[in-house]
Amino acid sequence: MSKTIKKIGVLTSGGDSPGMNAAIRSVVRTCAFHGVECLGIYRGYQGMIEGDFKEMGPRSVNNIVNKGGTILKSARSKEFMTKEGRIKAHQNLVNAGVDALVVIGGDGSFTGAEVFNEEFDFPVMGIPGTIDNDIFGTSHTLGYDTALNTVVDCIDKIRDTASSHNRLFFVEVMGRDAGHIALNAGIGAGAEEILIPEEDLGLDRLLESLQKSKASGKSSSIVVVAEGDKMGKNVFELKDYIEQHLPEYDIRVSVLGHMQRGGSPSCFDRVLASRLGVKAVESLLEGKSNYMVGILQDVVTLTPLEQAIKGHYPIDLELLRVSDIMST
Amino acid sequence: MSKTIKKIGVLTSGGDSPGMNAAIRSVVRTCAFHGVECLGIYRGYQGMIEGDFKEMGPRSVNNIVNKGGTILKSARSKEFMTKEGRIKAHQNLVNAGVDALVVIGGDGSFTGAEVFNEEFDFPVMGIPGTIDNDIFGTSHTLGYDTALNTVVDCIDKIRDTASSHNRLFFVEVMGRDAGHIALNAGIGAGAEEILIPEEDLGLDRLLESLQKSKASGKSSSIVVVAEGDKMGKNVFELKDYIEQHLPEYDIRVSVLGHMQRGGSPSCFDRVLASRLGVKAVESLLEGKSNYMVGILQDVVTLTPLEQAIKGHYPIDLELLRVSDIMST
Amino acid sequence: MSKTIKKIGVLTSGGDSPGMNAAIRSVVRTCAFHGVECLGIYRGYQGMIEGDFKEMGPRSVNNIVNKGGTILKSARSKEFMTKEGRIKAHQNLVNAGVDALVVIGGDGSFTGAEVFNEEFDFPVMGIPGTIDNDIFGTSHTLGYDTALNTVVDCIDKIRDTASSHNRLFFVEVMGRDAGHIALNAGIGAGAEEILIPEEDLGLDRLLESLQKSKASGKSSSIVVVAEGDKMGKNVFELKDYIEQHLPEYDIRVSVLGHMQRGGSPSCFDRVLASRLGVKAVESLLEGKSNYMVGILQDVVTLTPLEQAIKGHYPIDLELLRVSDIMST
Amino acid sequence: MSKTIKKIGVLTSGGDSPGMNAAIRSVVRTCAFHGVECLGIYRGYQGMIEGDFKEMGPRSVNNIVNKGGTILKSARSKEFMTKEGRIKAHQNLVNAGVDALVVIGGDGSFTGAEVFNEEFDFPVMGIPGTIDNDIFGTSHTLGYDTALNTVVDCIDKIRDTASSHNRLFFVEVMGRDAGHIALNAGIGAGAEEILIPEEDLGLDRLLESLQKSKASGKSSSIVVVAEGDKMGKNVFELKDYIEQHLPEYDIRVSVLGHMQRGGSPSCFDRVLASRLGVKAVESLLEGKSNYMVGILQDVVTLTPLEQAIKGHYPIDLELLRVSDIMST
């Protein structure tokens, strides 16, 4: 039987994403709402090892719902990968009176949480925070929707100059293992082609598509490339290859980079963060543990951490067809 | 048996919303993709009556995916409410060789489409375009997600000045019959209270809540009010009432108004518009008629127009609880 | 001879504006750069009276350069208008070891600073922070450039829906005594007419202009109205008047309100705030007092507070002509 | 004596920048206002050679004041560098009845205009359109203010993730020959160091500055680098160098690229474009030629094209000091 939970710790871990602060706020205020104490843990698992803690009440999360980044900071911790490090971390939580843990992060962070739970029978709950949207058990991770808007906004700007000069642009977006950002932002930005890890378009079809696009009267084109695209060429090599084969094109490359991780979260991400924070805390209070809270088919749900870590939320294949039709 | 469709007309009707242009683009390009002609109809049903048409090919919708408003313009048509007007409109479509119609708009527009279908056995398909999100058969209407971001962005600005001056703001947002915008944007913007048509909070509880909020140490507060709120007072009367009962508050009112209807669509709305446009055209080509295409549980679906008109997409009651907890 | 200054107090007063935080940061860091202490005074003159102070070092202003509002909060203080209140305030500064004061605000705030200087021979320096741009001695006040971008962004959204529906919009913007925002944002947003306090266009000419605009083939129109416009009618009365005389118009009103005061400052406002903060502190350290720092012809300059209070930065009359030509 | 001008041609040339459309609109409407015809020339000098023209009236520039890019498109023309090309271009203008030319672009474009004027005694007027702000005779080129806001907005996002991870970021911005963007956006974004072509900071001082910054308690840092920085290292080499010497830093690089050239122009750029367009046309009508219109000390002025081409608008050295103080 699970003992009564009187104090919950919360941390952010791994790559940060917009909406993490809104999730922290939600965890803190849900704790307060239920009369449970809340402890903020700085710099993820590393701060847990170092005892870098701060008591948090509902007023300590004022005015952060709209802020990018994470006020608890994030870090990767090698020490937490050792048994010794985790023992230290556990002892610190026990000393601070913490009974349960909410981990906001990606699958690496969840793996840490799962091991921690197993070793110390410590209640944990995960909230998916990453812009890549590559986590099984949730149709949307925190920050993903915001990142899509950031990317689309950037490509809109690039298109202004592309169409003024009749140019072809290769735009690299984040997504090492998953093409969610590339595929959705590519459709949203009206890209002519979208290259994602999940599908090897092939260089020949890319060439063909670009030629068809020019023939159809398009004077400028955008190709969106996920960083993890499987063509075996990075975006600059891709440019060189196309330039060699389609010398009539004036090509430029743009690598959007880390700005995709920042910015004020979209309304969707703020609401999602609020909902997931409530569910995470209340699930812990109900005695549940070792789950990730997520959203599936518009409903907040629990997925065992183990499944969330192993699986990946799949690309909607319908979107590949939509993309093809849109670039008619 | 439905005859083969060779030409599809498309129009926008009723209040405009961000994403309508992306939907027009999708309809036009899906037609082109399937070798079907497409006719743009200006100013909704009124333009149909006046024969205000323009042939549209894939290049006529270049560079509009990111534009607010509607290039086909919108209008309300009294004449179309008469049998005579509709006969004229039908004759114009027949003369122009149009076999089927895609109507982008809200429930008023769909009612027109349904009547038109019934009277002339003319294939019609609806795409929900309105920021209010009040249409049955789709969890998201075109423009709703964009409007949420616009509202949240405005309230973020208002909060800057509210918290600098320790003020209370009443912010009125759109939503005559539905509190979707108020409820979601209210949570997203961290509002202390949210007043919506679906729930009569009562003036006493509002007073109580504001007093509690002040007592808890909050120095500024935002109350989001849907224009259709059922308190029987408009937002200015509400202000007067609160000022009378809580004289310690320095209160201001902000009515966001029509800017909520404009702006470049969010990535979500652009992708949704692209998907719905494909589905609308392909459903017509498959011989279907009298449906609205929408999205439910992340899947594009068809709902009979009749149901879409009669019903309303319900408020997620869980969000009222989330809002309460968040304002702890 | 002025005694050596070892500690400078800084406050924000009156209506807040974007860039105030950047100015606070600049004052604090310039103090640190020169080895002078800095004391933050909360809630303007009221906080000075109540001794609501906080020591500020360079790290206490981290990550605020891009934040709207003011971390020092602002307030209007009736008590400071009394001799008694000012004596209390002065005593508090003396007790805290403060030798000089930087006041960030508008002309009301400067009047307070001037009186304070006169009564206690206390060195003061003003930094103009208000979105209205109505202060003599500076071509730009802090927040003005940001407010222009906010207004133009809102009207862009309104235009989306205006042109979709062939409507006429009256948009009221801030500016009780000065038409700077209306005139510049009106030109920037492509308004057909701009009504400002400095020029009484007259209702007849407005009617005439709108008729000409319609005749010239414009299907939608925006009229920007400064809240202090001298037509003797508020924006809703104006709407009624025009509707009566030009019944063919479908008119809507939008009052932009307080959101104009918030938001992340533009690059211009952040750079200006940084420059003015440096100049304010260094001028005090040079023994100067009773000036406002401002920018004139791209150069940072000092203007005696007395002149800054009495005068107004004039409207550029050339812009009225430009506006006329642009609405051809 | 200059003959009466009845028709003015307008083109955009070189790299595009936000505000070019607003300038085209201003030229077209000022022509209409004065009863002069206006001819749009597509793709700069190349379109002049190819006779790629379009008559433009006041309604053909509706709804473009807020659009990035240039509706007239831009191109670089090798053919125009030959006498033969220019003769063809001149003949086309004469055939089209064009008496004078407005060229919107950078110094390369102005050089073309000057040669053209000299060879054919053809009245020309330049409007400075480039984000780099490197043209003598104007304190602001069209697009510069917008680019600053774009850069600052991107760095704000990068800072979110930088400060969440205690990282150091090198952000490369445009400016091959001029550090205006880097210096102003660097101050605006709160950069710790700014590397510009006009000043060789030296690697040692950079190292020292970063060490001092860390020692002072800053947990994250942004270094803004103009692409034309004179350190002899590109931004990636710079990263490697610093990493070697300050291994405690976790460094990332972000190259903002072409998005800096696009986007909806700021209010400042729209108003400036409107003013410069009026002045350019009216100056031609007054018989002037071979000037660039610009803005100096807030006043619209004329500078001989020859001087505009040869000189450069200088960096404000005061800003280097401000930057130093701000990074205290």
mmCIF file of C-alpha atoms in Angstrom, chain A residues 1-190:
data_model
loop_
_atom_site.group_PDB
_atom_site.id
_atom_site.type_symbol
_atom_site.label_atom_id
_atom_site.label_comp_id
_atom_site.label_asym_id
_atom_site.label_seq_id
_atom_site.Cartn_x
_atom_site.Cartn_y
_atom_site.Cartn_z
ATOM 1 C CA MET A 1 0.000 0.000 0.000
ATOM 2 C CA SER A 2 1.299 3.411 -0.863
ATOM 3 C CA LYS A 3 1.933 5.710 2.051
ATOM 4 C CA THR A 4 0.318 9.134 2.097
ATOM 5 C CA ILE A 5 2.171 11.694 -0.004
ATOM 6 C CA LYS A 6 2.898 14.927 1.798
ATOM 7 C CA LYS A 7 5.566 16.491 -0.382
ATOM 8 C CA ILE A 8 6.260 16.252 -4.100
ATOM 9 C CA GLY A 9 9.491 17.162 -5.840
ATOM 10 C CA VAL A 10 9.520 18.528 -9.376
ATOM 11 C CA LEU A 11 12.394 18.837 -11.845
ATOM 12 C CA THR A 12 13.036 19.526 -15.526
ATOM 13 C CA SER A 13 15.599 17.459 -17.338
ATOM 14 C CA GLY A 14 17.118 17.066 -20.802
ATOM 15 C CA GLY A 15 16.593 19.573 -23.607
ATOM 16 C CA ASP A 16 14.305 22.363 -22.481
ATOM 17 C CA SER A 17 11.102 23.229 -24.310
ATOM 18 C CA PRO A 18 8.431 25.950 -24.189
ATOM 19 C CA GLY A 19 5.701 24.995 -21.748
ATOM 20 C CA MET A 20 8.030 23.542 -19.115
ATOM 21 C CA ASN A 21 7.481 26.582 -16.906
ATOM 22 C CA ALA A 22 3.723 26.293 -17.330
ATOM 23 C CA ALA A 23 4.021 22.652 -16.264
ATOM 24 C CA ILE A 24 6.116 23.544 -13.199
ATOM 25 C CA ARG A 25 3.492 26.140 -12.265
ATOM 26 C CA SER A 26 0.751 23.585 -12.669
ATOM 27 C CA VAL A 27 2.539 21.001 -10.503
ATOM 28 C CA VAL A 28 3.233 23.591 -7.791
ATOM 29 C CA ARG A 29 -0.314 24.953 -7.717
ATOM 30 C CA THR A 30 -1.963 21.532 -7.873
ATOM 31 C CA CYS A 31 0.128 20.559 -4.855
ATOM 32 C CA ALA A 32 -1.006 23.712 -3.037
ATOM 33 C CA PHE A 33 -4.612 23.077 -4.046
ATOM 34 C CA HIS A 34 -4.461 19.649 -2.432
ATOM 35 C CA GLY A 35 -2.562 20.801 0.639
ATOM 36 C CA VAL A 36 0.624 19.020 -0.379
ATOM 37 C CA GLU A 37 4.048 20.662 -0.170
ATOM 38 C CA CYS A 38 6.171 21.097 -3.257
ATOM 39 C CA LEU A 39 9.952 21.145 -3.632
ATOM 40 C CA GLY A 40 11.618 22.582 -6.727
ATOM 41 C CA ILE A 41 14.758 20.704 -7.760
ATOM 42 C CA TYR A 42 17.233 22.720 -9.830
ATOM 43 C CA ARG A 43 19.237 21.412 -12.806
ATOM 44 C CA GLY A 44 17.461 18.062 -13.094
ATOM 45 C CA TYR A 45 18.995 14.944 -11.657
ATOM 46 C CA GLN A 46 22.288 16.741 -11.066
ATOM 47 C CA GLY A 47 20.597 19.141 -8.681
ATOM 48 C CA MET A 48 18.926 16.193 -6.986
ATOM 49 C CA ILE A 49 22.379 14.765 -6.292
ATOM 50 C CA GLU A 50 23.703 18.114 -5.110
ATOM 51 C CA GLY A 51 20.650 18.944 -2.999
ATOM 52 C CA ASP A 52 19.991 22.100 -5.024
ATOM 53 C CA PHE A 53 16.425 22.555 -3.782
ATOM 54 C CA LYS A 54 13.892 25.292 -3.174
ATOM 55 C CA GLU A 55 10.522 25.177 -1.439
ATOM 56 C CA MET A 56 7.816 26.350 -3.825
ATOM 57 C CA GLY A 57 4.430 27.822 -3.005
ATOM 58 C CA PRO A 58 1.731 29.081 -5.384
ATOM 59 C CA ARG A 59 3.233 32.605 -5.473
ATOM 60 C CA SER A 60 6.692 31.366 -6.454
ATOM 61 C CA VAL A 61 5.324 30.494 -9.897
ATOM 62 C CA ASN A 62 3.588 33.816 -10.591
ATOM 63 C CA ASN A 63 4.055 35.210 -14.089
ATOM 64 C CA ILE A 64 5.886 32.221 -15.585
ATOM 65 C CA VAL A 65 3.078 30.596 -17.551
ATOM 66 C CA ASN A 66 4.168 32.582 -20.613
ATOM 67 C CA LYS A 67 7.932 32.250 -20.266
ATOM 68 C CA GLY A 68 10.096 29.978 -22.409
ATOM 69 C CA GLY A 69 12.878 27.888 -20.884
ATOM 70 C CA THR A 70 12.641 26.523 -17.356
ATOM 71 C CA ILE A 71 13.073 28.437 -14.121
ATOM 72 C CA LEU A 72 14.304 25.179 -12.532
ATOM 73 C CA LYS A 73 17.009 24.941 -15.194
ATOM 74 C CA SER A 74 17.934 21.716 -16.860
ATOM 75 C CA ALA A 75 21.101 19.671 -17.155
ATOM 76 C CA ARG A 76 22.320 16.289 -18.185
ATOM 77 C CA SER A 77 23.842 14.342 -15.303
ATOM 78 C CA LYS A 78 26.460 11.642 -15.770
ATOM 79 C CA GLU A 79 26.606 11.081 -12.063
ATOM 80 C CA PHE A 80 22.955 10.045 -11.983
ATOM 81 C CA MET A 81 23.825 7.199 -14.319
ATOM 82 C CA THR A 82 25.829 5.656 -11.484
ATOM 83 C CA LYS A 83 24.246 3.783 -8.599
ATOM 84 C CA GLU A 84 26.266 5.925 -6.230
ATOM 85 C CA GLY A 85 24.851 9.132 -7.667
ATOM 86 C CA ARG A 86 21.303 7.891 -7.404
ATOM 87 C CA ILE A 87 21.792 6.820 -3.770
ATOM 88 C CA LYS A 88 22.972 10.315 -2.962
ATOM 89 C CA ALA A 89 19.986 11.796 -4.805
ATOM 90 C CA HIS A 90 17.554 9.525 -3.006
ATOM 91 C CA GLN A 91 19.032 10.370 0.365
ATOM 92 C CA ASN A 92 18.642 14.083 -0.393
ATOM 93 C CA LEU A 93 14.979 13.635 -1.270
ATOM 94 C CA VAL A 94 14.358 11.617 1.873
ATOM 95 C CA ASN A 95 16.125 14.225 3.990
ATOM 96 C CA ALA A 96 13.989 16.921 2.424
ATOM 97 C CA GLY A 97 10.854 14.954 3.190
ATOM 98 C CA VAL A 98 9.950 14.385 -0.446
ATOM 99 C CA ASP A 99 7.652 11.399 -1.048
ATOM 100 C CA ALA A 100 7.191 11.503 -4.802
ATOM 101 C CA LEU A 101 8.712 12.992 -7.923
ATOM 102 C CA VAL A 102 7.425 14.637 -11.095
ATOM 103 C CA VAL A 103 9.956 14.568 -13.939
ATOM 104 C CA ILE A 104 9.407 16.915 -16.884
ATOM 105 C CA GLY A 105 11.531 15.887 -19.846
ATOM 106 C CA GLY A 106 12.074 13.468 -22.709
ATOM 107 C CA ASP A 107 12.740 9.740 -22.883
ATOM 108 C CA GLY A 108 16.239 9.984 -21.431
ATOM 109 C CA SER A 109 14.801 11.700 -18.405
ATOM 110 C CA PHE A 110 12.078 9.092 -18.118
ATOM 111 C CA THR A 111 14.636 6.279 -18.173
ATOM 112 C CA GLY A 112 16.300 7.904 -15.170
ATOM 113 C CA ALA A 113 12.946 8.163 -13.423
ATOM 114 C CA GLU A 114 12.112 4.538 -14.079
ATOM 115 C CA VAL A 115 15.427 3.281 -12.711
ATOM 116 C CA PHE A 116 15.050 5.528 -9.693
ATOM 117 C CA ASN A 117 11.572 4.180 -9.053
ATOM 118 C CA GLU A 118 12.726 0.619 -9.358
ATOM 119 C CA GLU A 119 15.735 0.969 -7.083
ATOM 120 C CA PHE A 120 14.085 2.898 -4.285
ATOM 121 C CA ASP A 121 10.401 2.102 -4.806
ATOM 122 C CA PHE A 122 9.992 5.849 -5.102
ATOM 123 C CA PRO A 123 6.783 7.126 -6.736
ATOM 124 C CA VAL A 124 7.516 8.933 -10.003
ATOM 125 C CA MET A 125 5.385 10.487 -12.717
ATOM 126 C CA GLY A 126 6.636 11.823 -16.067
ATOM 127 C CA ILE A 127 5.447 14.817 -18.103
ATOM 128 C CA PRO A 128 6.654 14.821 -21.722
ATOM 129 C CA GLY A 129 8.594 18.005 -22.415
ATOM 130 C CA THR A 130 10.486 18.121 -25.703
ATOM 131 C CA ILE A 131 9.853 19.886 -28.976
ATOM 132 C CA ASP A 132 10.472 16.732 -31.039
ATOM 133 C CA ASN A 133 7.116 15.055 -30.271
ATOM 134 C CA ASP A 134 8.760 11.648 -30.451
ATOM 135 C CA ILE A 135 7.360 10.070 -27.296
ATOM 136 C CA PHE A 136 4.925 7.206 -27.278
ATOM 137 C CA GLY A 137 1.724 7.746 -25.334
ATOM 138 C CA THR A 138 1.053 11.359 -26.206
ATOM 139 C CA SER A 139 0.007 12.996 -29.447
ATOM 140 C CA HIS A 140 1.663 16.222 -28.304
ATOM 141 C CA THR A 141 4.719 16.822 -26.149
ATOM 142 C CA LEU A 142 5.150 20.172 -24.389
ATOM 143 C CA GLY A 143 6.772 22.671 -26.699
ATOM 144 C CA TYR A 144 6.005 20.893 -29.937
ATOM 145 C CA ASP A 145 3.134 23.150 -30.956
ATOM 146 C CA THR A 146 5.181 26.243 -30.093
ATOM 147 C CA ALA A 147 8.139 24.969 -32.100
ATOM 148 C CA LEU A 148 5.872 24.421 -35.117
ATOM 149 C CA ASN A 149 4.761 28.046 -34.946
ATOM 150 C CA THR A 150 8.330 29.250 -34.566
ATOM 151 C CA VAL A 151 9.458 27.249 -37.584
ATOM 152 C CA VAL A 152 6.539 28.340 -39.726
ATOM 153 C CA ASP A 153 7.155 31.959 -38.768
ATOM 154 C CA CYS A 154 10.822 31.665 -39.764
ATOM 155 C CA ILE A 155 10.016 29.998 -43.082
ATOM 156 C CA ASP A 156 7.413 32.684 -43.830
ATOM 157 C CA LYS A 157 10.240 35.202 -43.519
ATOM 158 C CA ILE A 158 12.554 33.091 -45.660
ATOM 159 C CA ARG A 159 9.831 32.750 -48.273
ATOM 160 C CA ASP A 160 9.611 36.549 -48.533
ATOM 161 C CA THR A 161 13.184 36.694 -49.703
ATOM 162 C CA ALA A 162 13.014 33.399 -51.620
ATOM 163 C CA SER A 163 10.131 34.583 -53.742
ATOM 164 C CA SER A 164 11.659 38.021 -54.268
ATOM 165 C CA HIS A 165 14.713 36.362 -55.777
ATOM 166 C CA ASN A 166 13.193 33.220 -57.317
ATOM 167 C CA ARG A 167 15.404 31.084 -55.146
ATOM 168 C CA LEU A 168 15.379 27.569 -53.726
ATOM 169 C CA PHE A 169 15.933 27.261 -49.987
ATOM 170 C CA PHE A 170 16.846 24.215 -47.949
ATOM 171 C CA VAL A 171 15.679 24.808 -44.389
ATOM 172 C CA GLU A 172 16.915 22.416 -41.708
ATOM 173 C CA VAL A 173 14.676 21.980 -38.684
ATOM 174 C CA MET A 174 15.099 19.974 -35.487
ATOM 175 C CA GLY A 175 14.117 16.305 -35.278
ATOM 176 C CA ARG A 176 16.946 13.824 -35.029
ATOM 177 C CA ASP A 177 14.755 10.738 -34.888
ATOM 178 C CA ALA A 178 11.363 12.059 -35.789
ATOM 179 C CA GLY A 179 9.990 14.080 -38.655
ATOM 180 C CA HIS A 180 7.010 15.555 -36.803
ATOM 181 C CA ILE A 181 8.325 19.112 -36.892
ATOM 182 C CA ALA A 182 9.514 18.885 -40.491
ATOM 183 C CA LEU A 183 6.314 17.320 -41.761
ATOM 184 C CA ASN A 184 3.838 19.585 -40.006
ATOM 185 C CA ALA A 185 5.806 22.810 -40.304
ATOM 186 C CA GLY A 186 6.600 21.912 -43.897
ATOM 187 C CA ILE A 187 2.915 21.630 -44.762
ATOM 188 C CA GLY A 188 2.164 24.730 -42.701
ATOM 189 C CA ALA A 189 4.819 26.758 -44.474
ATOM 190 C CA GLY A 190 3.854 25.493 -47.908
#
